[in-house]
PDB file of C-alpha atoms and ligand atoms in Angstrom:
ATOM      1  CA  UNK A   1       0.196  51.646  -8.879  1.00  0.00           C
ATOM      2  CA  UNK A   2      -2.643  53.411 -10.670  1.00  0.00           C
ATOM      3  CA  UNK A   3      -3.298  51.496 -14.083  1.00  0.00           C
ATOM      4  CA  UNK A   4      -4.309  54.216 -17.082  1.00  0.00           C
ATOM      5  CA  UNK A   5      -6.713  53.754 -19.648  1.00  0.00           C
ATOM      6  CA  UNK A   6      -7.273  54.542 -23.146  1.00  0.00           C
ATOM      7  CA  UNK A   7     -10.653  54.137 -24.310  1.00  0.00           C
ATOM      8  CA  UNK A   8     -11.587  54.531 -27.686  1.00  0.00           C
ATOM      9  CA  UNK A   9     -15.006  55.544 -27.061  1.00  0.00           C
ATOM     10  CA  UNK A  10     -13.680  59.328 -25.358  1.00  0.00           C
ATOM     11  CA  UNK A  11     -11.741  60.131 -28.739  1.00  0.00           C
ATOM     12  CA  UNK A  12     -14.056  61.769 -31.346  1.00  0.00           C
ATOM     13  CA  UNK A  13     -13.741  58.890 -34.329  1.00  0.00           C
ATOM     14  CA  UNK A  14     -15.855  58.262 -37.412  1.00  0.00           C
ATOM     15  CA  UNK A  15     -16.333  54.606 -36.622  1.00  0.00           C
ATOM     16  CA  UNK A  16     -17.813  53.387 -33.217  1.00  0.00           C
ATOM     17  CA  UNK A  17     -14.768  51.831 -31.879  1.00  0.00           C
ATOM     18  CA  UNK A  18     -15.425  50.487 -28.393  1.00  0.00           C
ATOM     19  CA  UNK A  19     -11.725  49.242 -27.845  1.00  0.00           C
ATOM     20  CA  UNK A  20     -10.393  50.441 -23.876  1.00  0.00           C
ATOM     21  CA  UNK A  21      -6.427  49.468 -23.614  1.00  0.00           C
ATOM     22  CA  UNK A  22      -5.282  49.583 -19.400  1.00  0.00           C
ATOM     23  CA  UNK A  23      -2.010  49.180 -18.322  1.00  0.00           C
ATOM     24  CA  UNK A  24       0.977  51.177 -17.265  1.00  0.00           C
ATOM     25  CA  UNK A  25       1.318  54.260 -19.036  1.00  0.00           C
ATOM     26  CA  UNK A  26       3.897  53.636 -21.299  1.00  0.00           C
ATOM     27  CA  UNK A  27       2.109  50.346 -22.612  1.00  0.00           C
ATOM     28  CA  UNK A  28      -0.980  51.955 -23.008  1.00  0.00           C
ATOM     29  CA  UNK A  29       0.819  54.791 -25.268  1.00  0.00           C
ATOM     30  CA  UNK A  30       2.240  52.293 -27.552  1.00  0.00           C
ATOM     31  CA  UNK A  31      -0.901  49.802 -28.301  1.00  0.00           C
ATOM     32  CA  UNK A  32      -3.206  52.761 -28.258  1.00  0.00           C
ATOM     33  CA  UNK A  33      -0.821  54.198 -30.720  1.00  0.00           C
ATOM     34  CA  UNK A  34      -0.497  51.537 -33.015  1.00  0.00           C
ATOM     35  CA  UNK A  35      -4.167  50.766 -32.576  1.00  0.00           C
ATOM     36  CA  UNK A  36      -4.904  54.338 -33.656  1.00  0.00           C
ATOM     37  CA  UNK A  37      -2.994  53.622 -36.360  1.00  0.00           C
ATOM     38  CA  UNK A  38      -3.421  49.860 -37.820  1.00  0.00           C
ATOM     39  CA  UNK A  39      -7.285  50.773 -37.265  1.00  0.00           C
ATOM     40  CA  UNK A  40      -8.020  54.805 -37.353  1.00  0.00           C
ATOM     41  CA  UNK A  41      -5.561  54.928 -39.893  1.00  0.00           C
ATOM     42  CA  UNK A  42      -3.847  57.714 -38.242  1.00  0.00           C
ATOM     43  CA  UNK A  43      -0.111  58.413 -38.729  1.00  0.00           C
ATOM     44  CA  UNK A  44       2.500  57.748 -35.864  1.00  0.00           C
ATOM     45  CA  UNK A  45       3.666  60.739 -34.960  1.00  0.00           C
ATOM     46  CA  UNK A  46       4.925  62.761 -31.590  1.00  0.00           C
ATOM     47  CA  UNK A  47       1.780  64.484 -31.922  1.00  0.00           C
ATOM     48  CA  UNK A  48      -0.422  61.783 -32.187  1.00  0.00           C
ATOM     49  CA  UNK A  49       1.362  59.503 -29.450  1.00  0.00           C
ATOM     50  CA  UNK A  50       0.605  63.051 -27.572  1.00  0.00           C
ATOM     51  CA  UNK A  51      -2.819  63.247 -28.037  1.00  0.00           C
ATOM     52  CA  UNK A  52      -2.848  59.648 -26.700  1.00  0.00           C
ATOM     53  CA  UNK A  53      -1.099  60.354 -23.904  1.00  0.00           C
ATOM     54  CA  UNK A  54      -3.231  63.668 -22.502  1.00  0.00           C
ATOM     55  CA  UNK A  55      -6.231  61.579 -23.466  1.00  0.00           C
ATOM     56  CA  UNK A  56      -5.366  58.536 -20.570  1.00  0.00           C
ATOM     57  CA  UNK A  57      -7.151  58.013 -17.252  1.00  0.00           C
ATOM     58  CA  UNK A  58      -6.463  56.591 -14.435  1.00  0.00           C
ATOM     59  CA  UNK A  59      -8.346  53.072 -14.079  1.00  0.00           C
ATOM     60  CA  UNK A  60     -11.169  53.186 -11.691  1.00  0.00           C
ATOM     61  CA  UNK A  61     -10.711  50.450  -9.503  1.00  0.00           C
ATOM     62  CA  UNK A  62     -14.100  49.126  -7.647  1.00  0.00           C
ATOM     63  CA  UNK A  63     -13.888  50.005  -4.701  1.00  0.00           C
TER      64      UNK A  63
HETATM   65 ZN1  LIG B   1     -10.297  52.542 -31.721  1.00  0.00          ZN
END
């Protein structure tokens, strides 16, 4: 199973938030979501859980 990750430091933010959140994708969508908003003070909505979403990668695993 490929792991995604949100990392804070990909999404264009006013504050230098450094935060990366890895798991499977449908954890990552929720904690990055209420990250983005108990932090970015962003509003959770469709669109931003969204923007989360498209924004995931897939966790590079050392090889
Ligand atoms: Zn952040």
């Amino acid at each position: 199973m490929t792991r995604k990750v949100a990392d804070c430091r990909n999404t264009p933010s006013v504050m230098n938030c450094t935060l990366t959140i890895s798991g499977e994708e449908e954890e990552v969508v929720l904690a990055a979501t209420e990250h983005a908003v108990s932090v970015h003070g962003h509003e959770d909505t469709p669109e931003l859980r969204a923007e989360v979403r498209a924004s995931l990668e897939d966790e590079k695993v050392p090889a």
